[in-house]
Amino acid sequence: MRETLNTIVTSVDGALAAIIMGYDGIPIDEFAVEQSDFDMQLLSVEYSTVLKEIKRALDVISAGEMEEVSIATTRTRVLMRVLNDDLFIALIMKRDGNFGKGRYLLQLKSFELTRELE
Amino acid sequence: MRETLNTIVTSVDGALAAIIMGYDGIPIDEFAVEQSDFDMQLLSVEYSTVLKEIKRALDVISAGEMEEVSIATTRTRVLMRVLNDDLFIALIMKRDGNFGKGRYLLQLKSFELTRELE
């Protein structure tokens, strides 16, 4: 699992870290390319809260099952993909990182990770 | 404004509707390509709630100002861009819609819309 996270982070220009975490905000595994400005533990808790809120809203509007969420700010871009009912993967990128490749790779590797987690 | 929304929706394969709305969930203007399965009013309220939650989380983790949020489900894809402190634009697409073109056009037209709204 760590190896897959490593591959994702080192293959995507501008990627800072990849984390597998639960909706309770607890990280299962992570790989970071360098020491970044972000507090990864706080980030995990906050983004898991955001995903839970999105899930709730999607239920209300019957918009289907959540698959992928991306949040871009003036500083950073975070791409998240649902792995199963309990876990998701988050890829943290610089704002000008290769978003397209990040999306592609996260989608590709999610299948592998989901199988590994079964 | 309606014309810009029209251009976005008709230029992007799989686009269903474009809505300019406030964080209070009240739509300012919208253009829909066809009658869709979604209740646009409910959708506006729910997605504005989600954006408010994301904004709050980004403040907590000091991740910069929110710019763009995308939420993909098994049924649909919604792309949102912040226009100013009060308003954002949402593009609702089919799951297999042209996400790349949608992102590009939304980014491009956001500048025009933001100027119009000043």
Short mmCIF file of C-alpha atoms in Angstrom, two decimals:
data_model
loop_
_atom_site.label_atom_id
_atom_site.label_comp_id
_atom_site.label_asym_id
_atom_site.label_seq_id
_atom_site.Cartn_x
_atom_site.Cartn_y
_atom_site.Cartn_z
CA MET A 1 0.00 0.00 0.00
CA ARG A 2 2.86 2.36 0.92
CA GLU A 3 4.50 1.48 -2.40
CA THR A 4 1.37 2.45 -4.35
CA LEU A 5 1.18 5.77 -2.48
CA ASN A 6 4.88 6.31 -3.25
CA THR A 7 4.29 5.63 -6.98
CA ILE A 8 1.40 8.10 -7.13
CA VAL A 9 3.28 10.91 -5.36
CA THR A 10 6.52 10.51 -7.31
CA SER A 11 4.74 10.18 -10.70
CA VAL A 12 2.63 13.34 -10.48
CA ASP A 13 4.31 16.73 -10.93
CA GLY A 14 3.54 18.92 -7.94
CA ALA A 15 2.22 16.10 -5.74
CA LEU A 16 3.08 16.60 -2.05
CA ALA A 17 1.48 13.64 -0.29
CA ALA A 18 -0.93 10.73 -0.64
CA ILE A 19 -2.92 9.50 2.35
CA ILE A 20 -5.35 6.62 2.83
CA MET A 21 -7.75 7.55 5.59
CA GLY A 22 -11.06 6.77 7.20
CA TYR A 23 -14.13 8.98 7.46
CA ASP A 24 -13.30 9.21 11.17
CA GLY A 25 -10.22 11.21 10.14
CA ILE A 26 -7.71 8.54 11.12
CA PRO A 27 -4.95 7.98 8.51
CA ILE A 28 -4.23 4.31 7.66
CA ASP A 29 -1.10 4.92 5.62
CA GLU A 30 0.60 7.87 3.96
CA PHE A 31 3.54 8.91 1.83
CA ALA A 32 4.83 12.49 1.62
CA VAL A 33 7.44 13.68 -0.89
CA GLU A 34 8.84 16.28 1.45
CA GLN A 35 8.08 18.11 4.64
CA SER A 36 5.15 20.35 3.70
CA ASP A 37 3.54 23.34 5.42
CA PHE A 38 0.43 21.35 6.24
CA ASP A 39 -0.39 19.57 9.47
CA MET A 40 -1.32 16.20 7.97
CA GLN A 41 -3.27 15.08 11.06
CA LEU A 42 -5.42 18.23 11.11
CA LEU A 43 -5.85 17.95 7.35
CA SER A 44 -7.04 14.34 7.65
CA VAL A 45 -9.64 15.23 10.25
CA GLU A 46 -10.91 18.26 8.33
CA TYR A 47 -11.12 16.62 4.91
CA SER A 48 -12.85 13.56 6.35
CA THR A 49 -15.42 15.94 7.89
CA VAL A 50 -15.90 17.61 4.50
CA LEU A 51 -16.39 14.26 2.75
CA LYS A 52 -18.95 13.19 5.34
CA GLU A 53 -20.87 16.44 4.73
CA ILE A 54 -20.74 15.90 0.95
CA LYS A 55 -21.97 12.31 1.39
CA ARG A 56 -24.89 13.57 3.49
CA ALA A 57 -25.81 16.22 0.90
CA LEU A 58 -25.63 13.70 -1.96
CA ASP A 59 -28.00 11.42 -0.04
CA VAL A 60 -30.48 14.28 0.42
CA ILE A 61 -30.53 15.14 -3.30
CA SER A 62 -30.29 11.47 -4.44
CA ALA A 63 -27.30 12.31 -6.62
CA GLY A 64 -25.76 8.83 -6.53
CA GLU A 65 -22.79 7.40 -4.64
CA MET A 66 -19.80 9.70 -4.08
CA GLU A 67 -16.76 8.70 -6.19
CA GLU A 68 -14.34 11.62 -6.48
CA VAL A 69 -14.02 15.06 -4.89
CA SER A 70 -11.51 17.75 -5.77
CA ILE A 71 -10.95 20.97 -3.83
CA ALA A 72 -8.68 23.69 -5.21
CA THR A 73 -7.59 26.76 -3.29
CA THR A 74 -5.20 29.65 -3.89
CA ARG A 75 -2.49 27.49 -2.26
CA THR A 76 -3.21 23.84 -2.91
CA ARG A 77 -5.30 21.20 -4.65
CA VAL A 78 -6.65 18.09 -2.93
CA LEU A 79 -8.07 15.18 -4.89
CA MET A 80 -10.00 12.48 -3.03
CA ARG A 81 -11.36 9.13 -4.20
CA VAL A 82 -13.63 6.79 -2.31
CA LEU A 83 -12.06 3.32 -1.82
CA ASN A 84 -14.84 1.61 0.12
CA ASP A 85 -17.51 2.39 2.74
CA ASP A 86 -14.84 3.19 5.35
CA LEU A 87 -11.79 4.54 3.53
CA PHE A 88 -10.74 7.08 0.93
CA ILE A 89 -7.47 8.19 -0.65
CA ALA A 90 -6.39 11.83 -0.74
CA LEU A 91 -3.73 13.26 -3.03
CA ILE A 92 -2.41 16.66 -1.96
CA MET A 93 -0.88 18.71 -4.75
CA LYS A 94 0.59 22.15 -5.28
CA ARG A 95 -1.86 24.50 -6.96
CA ASP A 96 -0.07 24.20 -10.32
CA GLY A 97 0.46 20.43 -10.06
CA ASN A 98 -0.53 18.07 -12.87
CA PHE A 99 -4.22 17.71 -12.00
CA GLY A 100 -5.07 15.56 -15.04
CA LYS A 101 -2.35 13.00 -14.33
CA GLY A 102 -3.23 13.00 -10.63
CA ARG A 103 -6.86 12.21 -11.43
CA TYR A 104 -5.91 9.49 -13.90
CA LEU A 105 -3.42 7.80 -11.56
CA LEU A 106 -5.68 8.01 -8.53
CA GLN A 107 -8.51 6.40 -10.50
CA LEU A 108 -6.19 3.66 -11.80
CA LYS A 109 -4.59 2.88 -8.43
CA SER A 110 -7.88 3.03 -6.54
CA PHE A 111 -8.92 -0.27 -8.07
CA GLU A 112 -5.70 -1.95 -6.85
CA LEU A 113 -5.98 -0.39 -3.41
CA THR A 114 -9.63 -1.36 -3.05
CA ARG A 115 -8.73 -4.97 -3.87
CA GLU A 116 -5.82 -4.94 -1.40
CA LEU A 117 -8.12 -3.61 1.31
CA GLU A 118 -10.73 -6.36 0.87
CA MET B 1 -25.22 36.50 -17.67
CA ARG B 2 -27.84 34.07 -19.00
CA GLU B 3 -26.03 34.10 -22.35
CA THR B 4 -22.73 33.11 -20.73
CA LEU B 5 -24.46 30.25 -18.89
CA ASN B 6 -26.05 29.19 -22.19
CA THR B 7 -22.64 29.20 -23.93
CA ILE B 8 -21.08 27.05 -21.19
CA VAL B 9 -23.87 24.46 -21.18
CA THR B 10 -24.14 24.14 -24.96
CA SER B 11 -20.32 24.00 -25.47
CA VAL B 12 -19.60 21.17 -23.04
CA ASP B 13 -20.58 17.60 -23.99
CA GLY B 14 -22.77 16.12 -21.29
CA ALA B 15 -23.49 19.43 -19.53
CA LEU B 16 -27.01 19.58 -18.10
CA ALA B 17 -27.22 22.97 -16.39
CA ALA B 18 -25.24 25.97 -15.20
CA ILE B 19 -26.39 27.96 -12.16
CA ILE B 20 -25.09 31.10 -10.49
CA MET B 21 -26.01 30.97 -6.84
CA GLY B 22 -25.32 32.36 -3.39
CA TYR B 23 -23.97 30.56 -0.34
CA ASP B 24 -27.48 30.97 1.07
CA GLY B 25 -28.63 28.51 -1.61
CA ILE B 26 -30.60 31.06 -3.61
CA PRO B 27 -30.04 30.85 -7.40
CA ILE B 28 -29.39 34.17 -9.15
CA ASP B 29 -29.61 32.87 -12.69
CA GLU B 30 -29.57 29.49 -14.43
CA PHE B 31 -29.65 27.78 -17.81
CA ALA B 32 -30.58 24.12 -18.28
CA VAL B 33 -30.19 22.23 -21.56
CA GLU B 34 -33.13 19.93 -20.90
CA GLN B 35 -35.45 18.84 -18.16
CA SER B 36 -33.23 16.79 -15.87
CA ASP B 37 -34.02 14.37 -13.04
CA PHE B 38 -32.68 16.78 -10.45
CA ASP B 39 -34.63 19.21 -8.32
CA MET B 40 -32.55 22.34 -9.04
CA GLN B 41 -33.81 24.22 -5.97
CA LEU B 42 -32.94 21.38 -3.60
CA LEU B 43 -29.62 20.96 -5.39
CA SER B 44 -28.80 24.66 -4.95
CA VAL B 45 -29.49 24.54 -1.23
CA GLU B 46 -27.50 21.35 -0.68
CA TYR B 47 -24.45 22.32 -2.72
CA SER B 48 -24.28 25.75 -1.12
CA THR B 49 -24.29 23.99 2.28
CA VAL B 50 -21.44 21.75 1.11
CA LEU B 51 -19.42 24.73 -0.13
CA LYS B 52 -19.91 26.53 3.20
CA GLU B 53 -18.62 23.43 5.02
CA ILE B 54 -15.59 23.22 2.72
CA LYS B 55 -14.87 26.93 3.26
CA ARG B 56 -15.01 26.40 7.04
CA ALA B 57 -12.63 23.40 6.84
CA LEU B 58 -10.19 25.30 4.61
CA ASP B 59 -10.13 28.13 7.17
CA VAL B 60 -9.36 25.66 9.97
CA ILE B 61 -6.40 24.13 8.12
CA SER B 62 -5.23 27.46 6.59
CA ALA B 63 -5.30 25.92 3.11
CA GLY B 64 -5.93 29.20 1.26
CA GLU B 65 -9.04 30.65 -0.36
CA MET B 66 -11.44 28.21 -2.04
CA GLU B 67 -11.38 28.46 -5.85
CA GLU B 68 -12.86 25.33 -7.41
CA VAL B 69 -14.68 22.25 -6.12
CA SER B 70 -15.68 19.19 -8.12
CA ILE B 71 -17.89 16.38 -6.87
CA ALA B 72 -18.36 13.22 -8.95
CA THR B 73 -20.85 10.48 -8.16
CA THR B 74 -22.05 7.31 -9.88
CA ARG B 75 -24.71 9.46 -11.59
CA THR B 76 -23.40 12.97 -12.06
CA ARG B 77 -20.53 15.43 -11.87
CA VAL B 78 -20.83 18.92 -10.41
CA LEU B 79 -18.13 21.53 -10.92
CA MET B 80 -18.25 24.73 -8.83
CA ARG B 81 -16.17 27.90 -9.04
CA VAL B 82 -16.14 30.78 -6.61
CA LEU B 83 -17.10 34.10 -8.27
CA ASN B 84 -16.88 36.41 -5.27
CA ASP B 85 -17.55 36.43 -1.51
CA ASP B 86 -21.27 35.90 -2.07
CA LEU B 87 -21.69 33.92 -5.28
CA PHE B 88 -20.45 30.83 -7.09
CA ILE B 89 -21.19 29.12 -10.40
CA ALA B 90 -22.12 25.44 -10.62
CA LEU B 91 -21.95 23.33 -13.77
CA ILE B 92 -23.92 20.09 -13.58
CA MET B 93 -22.75 17.40 -15.98
CA LYS B 94 -23.53 13.79 -16.78
CA ARG B 95 -20.99 11.38 -15.28
CA ASP B 96 -19.28 10.86 -18.67
CA GLY B 97 -19.42 14.54 -19.66
CA ASN B 98 -16.32 16.39 -20.88
CA PHE B 99 -14.87 17.30 -17.49
CA GLY B 100 -11.69 18.89 -18.90
CA LYS B 101 -13.59 21.25 -21.20
CA GLY B 102 -16.07 22.04 -18.45
CA ARG B 103 -13.24 23.03 -16.09
CA TYR B 104 -11.51 25.11 -18.76
CA LEU B 105 -14.66 26.97 -19.81
CA LEU B 106 -15.83 27.56 -16.25
CA GLN B 107 -12.44 29.05 -15.36
CA LEU B 108 -12.44 31.24 -18.49
CA LYS B 109 -16.02 32.49 -18.08
CA SER B 110 -15.67 33.04 -14.33
CA PHE B 111 -13.48 36.06 -14.98
CA GLU B 112 -16.15 37.61 -17.25
CA LEU B 113 -18.94 36.79 -14.80
CA THR B 114 -17.02 38.16 -11.83
CA ARG B 115 -16.50 41.45 -13.72
CA GLU B 116 -20.19 41.59 -14.69
CA LEU B 117 -21.17 41.06 -11.05
CA GLU B 118 -19.02 43.91 -9.73
#
